[in-house]
PDB file of C-alpha atoms in Angstrom:
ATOM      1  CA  UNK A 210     -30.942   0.758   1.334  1.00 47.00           C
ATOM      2  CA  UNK A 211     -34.013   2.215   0.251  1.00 51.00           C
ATOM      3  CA  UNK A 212     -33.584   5.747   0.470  1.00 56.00           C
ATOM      4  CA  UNK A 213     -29.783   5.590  -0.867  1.00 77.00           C
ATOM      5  CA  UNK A 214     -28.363   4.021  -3.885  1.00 92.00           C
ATOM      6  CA  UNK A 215     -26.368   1.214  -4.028  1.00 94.00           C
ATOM      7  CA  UNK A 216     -23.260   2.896  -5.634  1.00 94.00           C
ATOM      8  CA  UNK A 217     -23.091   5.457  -2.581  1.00 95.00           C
ATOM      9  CA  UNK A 218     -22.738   2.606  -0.385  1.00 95.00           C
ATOM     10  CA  UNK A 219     -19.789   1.330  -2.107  1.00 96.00           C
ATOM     11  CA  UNK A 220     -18.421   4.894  -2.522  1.00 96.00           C
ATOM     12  CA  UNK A 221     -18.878   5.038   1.691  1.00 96.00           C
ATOM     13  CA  UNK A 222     -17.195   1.273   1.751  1.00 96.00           C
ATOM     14  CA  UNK A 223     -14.148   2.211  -0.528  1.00 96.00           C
ATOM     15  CA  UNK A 224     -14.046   5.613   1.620  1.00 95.00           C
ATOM     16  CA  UNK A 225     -14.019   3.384   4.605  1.00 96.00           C
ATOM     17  CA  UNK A 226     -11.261   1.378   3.469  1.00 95.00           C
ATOM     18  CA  UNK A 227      -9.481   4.304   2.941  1.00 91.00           C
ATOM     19  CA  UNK A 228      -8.946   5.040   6.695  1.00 93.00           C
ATOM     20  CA  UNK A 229      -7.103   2.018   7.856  1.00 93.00           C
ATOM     21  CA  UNK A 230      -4.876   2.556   4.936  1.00 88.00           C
ATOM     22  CA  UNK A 231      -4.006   5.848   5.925  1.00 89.00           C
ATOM     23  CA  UNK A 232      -3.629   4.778   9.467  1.00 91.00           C
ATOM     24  CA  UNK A 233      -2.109   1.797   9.004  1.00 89.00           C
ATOM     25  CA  UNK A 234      -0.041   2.093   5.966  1.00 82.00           C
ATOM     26  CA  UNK A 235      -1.267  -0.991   4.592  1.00 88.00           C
ATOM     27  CA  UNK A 236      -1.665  -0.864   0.695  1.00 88.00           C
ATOM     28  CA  UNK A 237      -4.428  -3.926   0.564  1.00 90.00           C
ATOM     29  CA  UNK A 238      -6.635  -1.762   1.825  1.00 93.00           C
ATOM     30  CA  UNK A 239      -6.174   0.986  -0.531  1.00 92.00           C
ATOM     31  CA  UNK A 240      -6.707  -2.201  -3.497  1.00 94.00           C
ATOM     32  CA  UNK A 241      -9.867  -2.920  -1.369  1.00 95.00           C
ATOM     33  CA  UNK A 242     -11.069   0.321  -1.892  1.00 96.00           C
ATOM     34  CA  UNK A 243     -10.343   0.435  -5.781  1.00 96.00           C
ATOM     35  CA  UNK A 244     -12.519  -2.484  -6.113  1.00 97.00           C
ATOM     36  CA  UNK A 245     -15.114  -0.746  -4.150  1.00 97.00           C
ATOM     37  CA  UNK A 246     -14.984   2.312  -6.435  1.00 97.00           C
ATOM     38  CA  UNK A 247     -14.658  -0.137  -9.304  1.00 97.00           C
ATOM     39  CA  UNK A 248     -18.379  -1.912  -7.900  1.00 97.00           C
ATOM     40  CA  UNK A 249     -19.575   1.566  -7.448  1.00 96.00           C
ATOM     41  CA  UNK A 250     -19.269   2.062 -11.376  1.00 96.00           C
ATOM     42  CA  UNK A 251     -21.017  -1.538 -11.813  1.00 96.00           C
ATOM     43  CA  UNK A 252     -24.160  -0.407  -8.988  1.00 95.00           C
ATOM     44  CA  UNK A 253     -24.252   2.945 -10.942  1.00 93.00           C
ATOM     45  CA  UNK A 254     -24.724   1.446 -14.426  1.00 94.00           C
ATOM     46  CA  UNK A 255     -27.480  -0.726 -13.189  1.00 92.00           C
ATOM     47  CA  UNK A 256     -25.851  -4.097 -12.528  1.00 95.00           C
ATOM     48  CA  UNK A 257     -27.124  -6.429  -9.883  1.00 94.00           C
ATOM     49  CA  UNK A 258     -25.831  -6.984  -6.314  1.00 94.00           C
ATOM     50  CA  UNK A 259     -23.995 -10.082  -7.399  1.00 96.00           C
ATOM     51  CA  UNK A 260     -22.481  -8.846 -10.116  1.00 96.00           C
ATOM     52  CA  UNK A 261     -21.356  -5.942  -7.944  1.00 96.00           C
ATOM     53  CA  UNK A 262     -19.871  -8.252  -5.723  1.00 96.00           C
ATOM     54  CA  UNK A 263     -17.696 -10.114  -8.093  1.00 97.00           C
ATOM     55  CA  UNK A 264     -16.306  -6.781  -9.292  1.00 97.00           C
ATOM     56  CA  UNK A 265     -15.196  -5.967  -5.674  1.00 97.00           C
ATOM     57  CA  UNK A 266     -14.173  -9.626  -5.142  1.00 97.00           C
ATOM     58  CA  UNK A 267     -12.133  -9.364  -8.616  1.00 97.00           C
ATOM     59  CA  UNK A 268     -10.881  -6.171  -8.814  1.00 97.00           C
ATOM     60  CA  UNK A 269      -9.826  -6.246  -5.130  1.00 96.00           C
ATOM     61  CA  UNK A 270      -8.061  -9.762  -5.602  1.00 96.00           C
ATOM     62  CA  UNK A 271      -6.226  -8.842  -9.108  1.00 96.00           C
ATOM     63  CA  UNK A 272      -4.894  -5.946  -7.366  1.00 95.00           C
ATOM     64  CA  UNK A 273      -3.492  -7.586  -4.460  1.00 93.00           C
ATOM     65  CA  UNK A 274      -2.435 -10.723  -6.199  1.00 95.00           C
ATOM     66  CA  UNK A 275      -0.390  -8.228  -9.300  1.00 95.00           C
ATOM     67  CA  UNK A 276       0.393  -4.929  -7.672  1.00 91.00           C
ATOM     68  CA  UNK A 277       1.254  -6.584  -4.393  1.00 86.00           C
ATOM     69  CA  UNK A 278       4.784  -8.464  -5.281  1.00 90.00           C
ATOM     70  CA  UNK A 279       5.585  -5.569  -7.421  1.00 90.00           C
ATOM     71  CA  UNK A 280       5.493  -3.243  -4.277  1.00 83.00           C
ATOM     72  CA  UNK A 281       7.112  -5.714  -2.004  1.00 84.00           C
ATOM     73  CA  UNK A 282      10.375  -6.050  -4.230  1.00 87.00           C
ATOM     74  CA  UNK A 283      10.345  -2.210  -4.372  1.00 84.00           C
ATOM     75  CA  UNK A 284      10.327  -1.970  -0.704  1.00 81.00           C
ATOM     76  CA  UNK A 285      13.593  -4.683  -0.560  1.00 83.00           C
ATOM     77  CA  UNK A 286      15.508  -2.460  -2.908  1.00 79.00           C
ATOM     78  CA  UNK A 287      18.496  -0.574  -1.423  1.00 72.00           C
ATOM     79  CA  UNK A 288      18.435   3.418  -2.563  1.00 68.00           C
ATOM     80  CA  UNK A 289      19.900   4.425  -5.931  1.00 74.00           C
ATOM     81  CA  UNK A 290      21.164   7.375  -4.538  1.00 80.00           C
ATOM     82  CA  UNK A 291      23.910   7.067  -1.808  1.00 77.00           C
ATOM     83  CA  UNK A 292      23.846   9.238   1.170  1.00 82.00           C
ATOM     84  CA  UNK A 293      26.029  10.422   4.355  1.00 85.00           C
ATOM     85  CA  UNK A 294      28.976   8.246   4.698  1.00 86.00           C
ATOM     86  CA  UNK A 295      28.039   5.414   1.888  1.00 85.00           C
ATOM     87  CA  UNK A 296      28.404   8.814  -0.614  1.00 88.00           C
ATOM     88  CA  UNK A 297      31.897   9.246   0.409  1.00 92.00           C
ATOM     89  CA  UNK A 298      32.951   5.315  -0.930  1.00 92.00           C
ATOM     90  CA  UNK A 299      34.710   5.234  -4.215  1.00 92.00           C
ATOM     91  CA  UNK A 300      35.687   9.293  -4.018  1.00 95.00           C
ATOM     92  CA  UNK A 301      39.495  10.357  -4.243  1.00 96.00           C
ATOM     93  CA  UNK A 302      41.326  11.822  -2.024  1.00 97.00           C
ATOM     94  CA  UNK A 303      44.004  13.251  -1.312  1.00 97.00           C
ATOM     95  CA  UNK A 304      46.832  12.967   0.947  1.00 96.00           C
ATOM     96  CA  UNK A 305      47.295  16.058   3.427  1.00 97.00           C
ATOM     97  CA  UNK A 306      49.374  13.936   5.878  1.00 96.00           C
ATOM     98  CA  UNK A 307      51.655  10.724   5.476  1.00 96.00           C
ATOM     99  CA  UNK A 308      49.291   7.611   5.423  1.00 96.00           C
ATOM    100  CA  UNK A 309      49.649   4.247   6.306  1.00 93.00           C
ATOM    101  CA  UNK A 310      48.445   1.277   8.529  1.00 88.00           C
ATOM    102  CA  UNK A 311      48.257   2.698  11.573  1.00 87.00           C
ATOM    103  CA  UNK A 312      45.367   5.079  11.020  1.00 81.00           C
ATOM    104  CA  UNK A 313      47.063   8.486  11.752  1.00 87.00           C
ATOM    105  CA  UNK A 314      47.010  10.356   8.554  1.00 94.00           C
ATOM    106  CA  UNK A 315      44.912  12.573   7.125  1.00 97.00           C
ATOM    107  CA  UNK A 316      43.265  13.386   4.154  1.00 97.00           C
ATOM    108  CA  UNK A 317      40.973  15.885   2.241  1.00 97.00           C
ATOM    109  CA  UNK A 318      37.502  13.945   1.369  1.00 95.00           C
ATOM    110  CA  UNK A 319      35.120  16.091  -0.169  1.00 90.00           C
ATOM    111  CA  UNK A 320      36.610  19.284   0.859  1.00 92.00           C
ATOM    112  CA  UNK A 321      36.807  18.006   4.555  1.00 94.00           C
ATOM    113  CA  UNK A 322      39.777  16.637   6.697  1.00 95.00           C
ATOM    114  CA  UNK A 323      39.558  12.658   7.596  1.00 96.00           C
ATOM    115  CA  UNK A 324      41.521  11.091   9.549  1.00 95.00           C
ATOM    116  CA  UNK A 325      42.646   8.326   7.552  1.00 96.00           C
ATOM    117  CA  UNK A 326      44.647   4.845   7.378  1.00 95.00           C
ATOM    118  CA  UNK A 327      45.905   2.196   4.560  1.00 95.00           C
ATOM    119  CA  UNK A 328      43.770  -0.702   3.664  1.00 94.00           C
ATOM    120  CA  UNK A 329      47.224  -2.618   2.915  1.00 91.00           C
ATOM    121  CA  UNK A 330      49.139  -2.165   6.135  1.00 88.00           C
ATOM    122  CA  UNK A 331      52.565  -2.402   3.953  1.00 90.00           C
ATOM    123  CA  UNK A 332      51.579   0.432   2.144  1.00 93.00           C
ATOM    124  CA  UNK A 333      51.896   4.056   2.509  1.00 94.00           C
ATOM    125  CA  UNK A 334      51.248   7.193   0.998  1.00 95.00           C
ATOM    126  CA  UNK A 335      52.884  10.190   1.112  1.00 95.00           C
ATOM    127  CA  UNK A 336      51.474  14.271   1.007  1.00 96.00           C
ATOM    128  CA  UNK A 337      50.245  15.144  -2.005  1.00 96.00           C
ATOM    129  CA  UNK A 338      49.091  11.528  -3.522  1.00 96.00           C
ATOM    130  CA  UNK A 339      45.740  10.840  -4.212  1.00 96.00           C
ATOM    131  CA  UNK A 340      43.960   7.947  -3.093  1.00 96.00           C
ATOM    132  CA  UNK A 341      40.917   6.148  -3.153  1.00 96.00           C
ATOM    133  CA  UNK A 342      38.240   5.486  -0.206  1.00 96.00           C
ATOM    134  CA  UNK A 343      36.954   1.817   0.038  1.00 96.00           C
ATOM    135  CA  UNK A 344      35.556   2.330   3.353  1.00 94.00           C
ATOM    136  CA  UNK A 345      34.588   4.679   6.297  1.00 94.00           C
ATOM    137  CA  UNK A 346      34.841   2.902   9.835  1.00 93.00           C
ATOM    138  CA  UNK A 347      33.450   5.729  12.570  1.00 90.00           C
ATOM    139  CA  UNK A 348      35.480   8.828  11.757  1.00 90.00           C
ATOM    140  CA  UNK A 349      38.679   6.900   9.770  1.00 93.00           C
ATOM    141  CA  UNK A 350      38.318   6.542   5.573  1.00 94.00           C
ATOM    142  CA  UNK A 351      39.638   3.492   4.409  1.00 94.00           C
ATOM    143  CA  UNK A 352      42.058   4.437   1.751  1.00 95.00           C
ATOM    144  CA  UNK A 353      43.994   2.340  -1.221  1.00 93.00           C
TER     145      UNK A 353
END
């Protein structure tokens, strides 16, 4: 450590945290390479080795222990924006051929032709009705 200062050794630290993050998509290892940099700053402004170390100990350990839970509930949260077949719930239709229970009517869904069958198994509808889709099961919409 003679030859190199102490805040390039924490800059090659925080840069060697950086690899396993990359790799393995772990974020605690990015937050244990901010509190690298963040010792860095300390080394370069002339604080001592401890003192360095509680700013990588800190840092690192606020990060992990705020930014952490944040990112995990983000992660459980379904996406706002609906896609493929879970676009197509809630969207009228309407009726191109008699409807009912038995799943052997079609309708036009988002310009395209469904095969499609009642929710209510009493009910029917006939050509030219509009209806709504609750659900898609394989190639069938759901209709009430």
């Amino acid at each position: 450590m003679n030859d190199i200062d102490a805040w390039v050794w924490w800059l090659v630290g925080a840069a060697a945290l950086g690899i396993p993050l990359v790799v393995t998509a772990m974020p605690e290892f990015g937050m244990l390479a901010v509190g690298a940099v963040a010792a860095s700053v300390f080394a370069g402004l002339g604080f001592g080795t401890v003192a360095q170390v509680l700013t990588f100990v800190v840092v690192s350990v606020a990060l992990i222990a705020v930014v952490r839970p944040i990112a995990v509930r983000h992660g459980k949260q379904r996406p706002q924006l609906a896609t493929g077949v879970d676009a197509l719930k809630g969207k009228q239709a309407v009726v191109l051929e008699r409807v009912d229970g038995s799943g052997n009517g079609r309708i036009k869904l988002a310009g395209e032709i469904w095969s499609a069958r009642s929710l209510d198994t009493e009910r029917t509808y006939e050509v030219g009705q509009e209806v709504d889709v609750v659900e898609i099961e394989g190639a069938t919409a759901i209709v009430i």
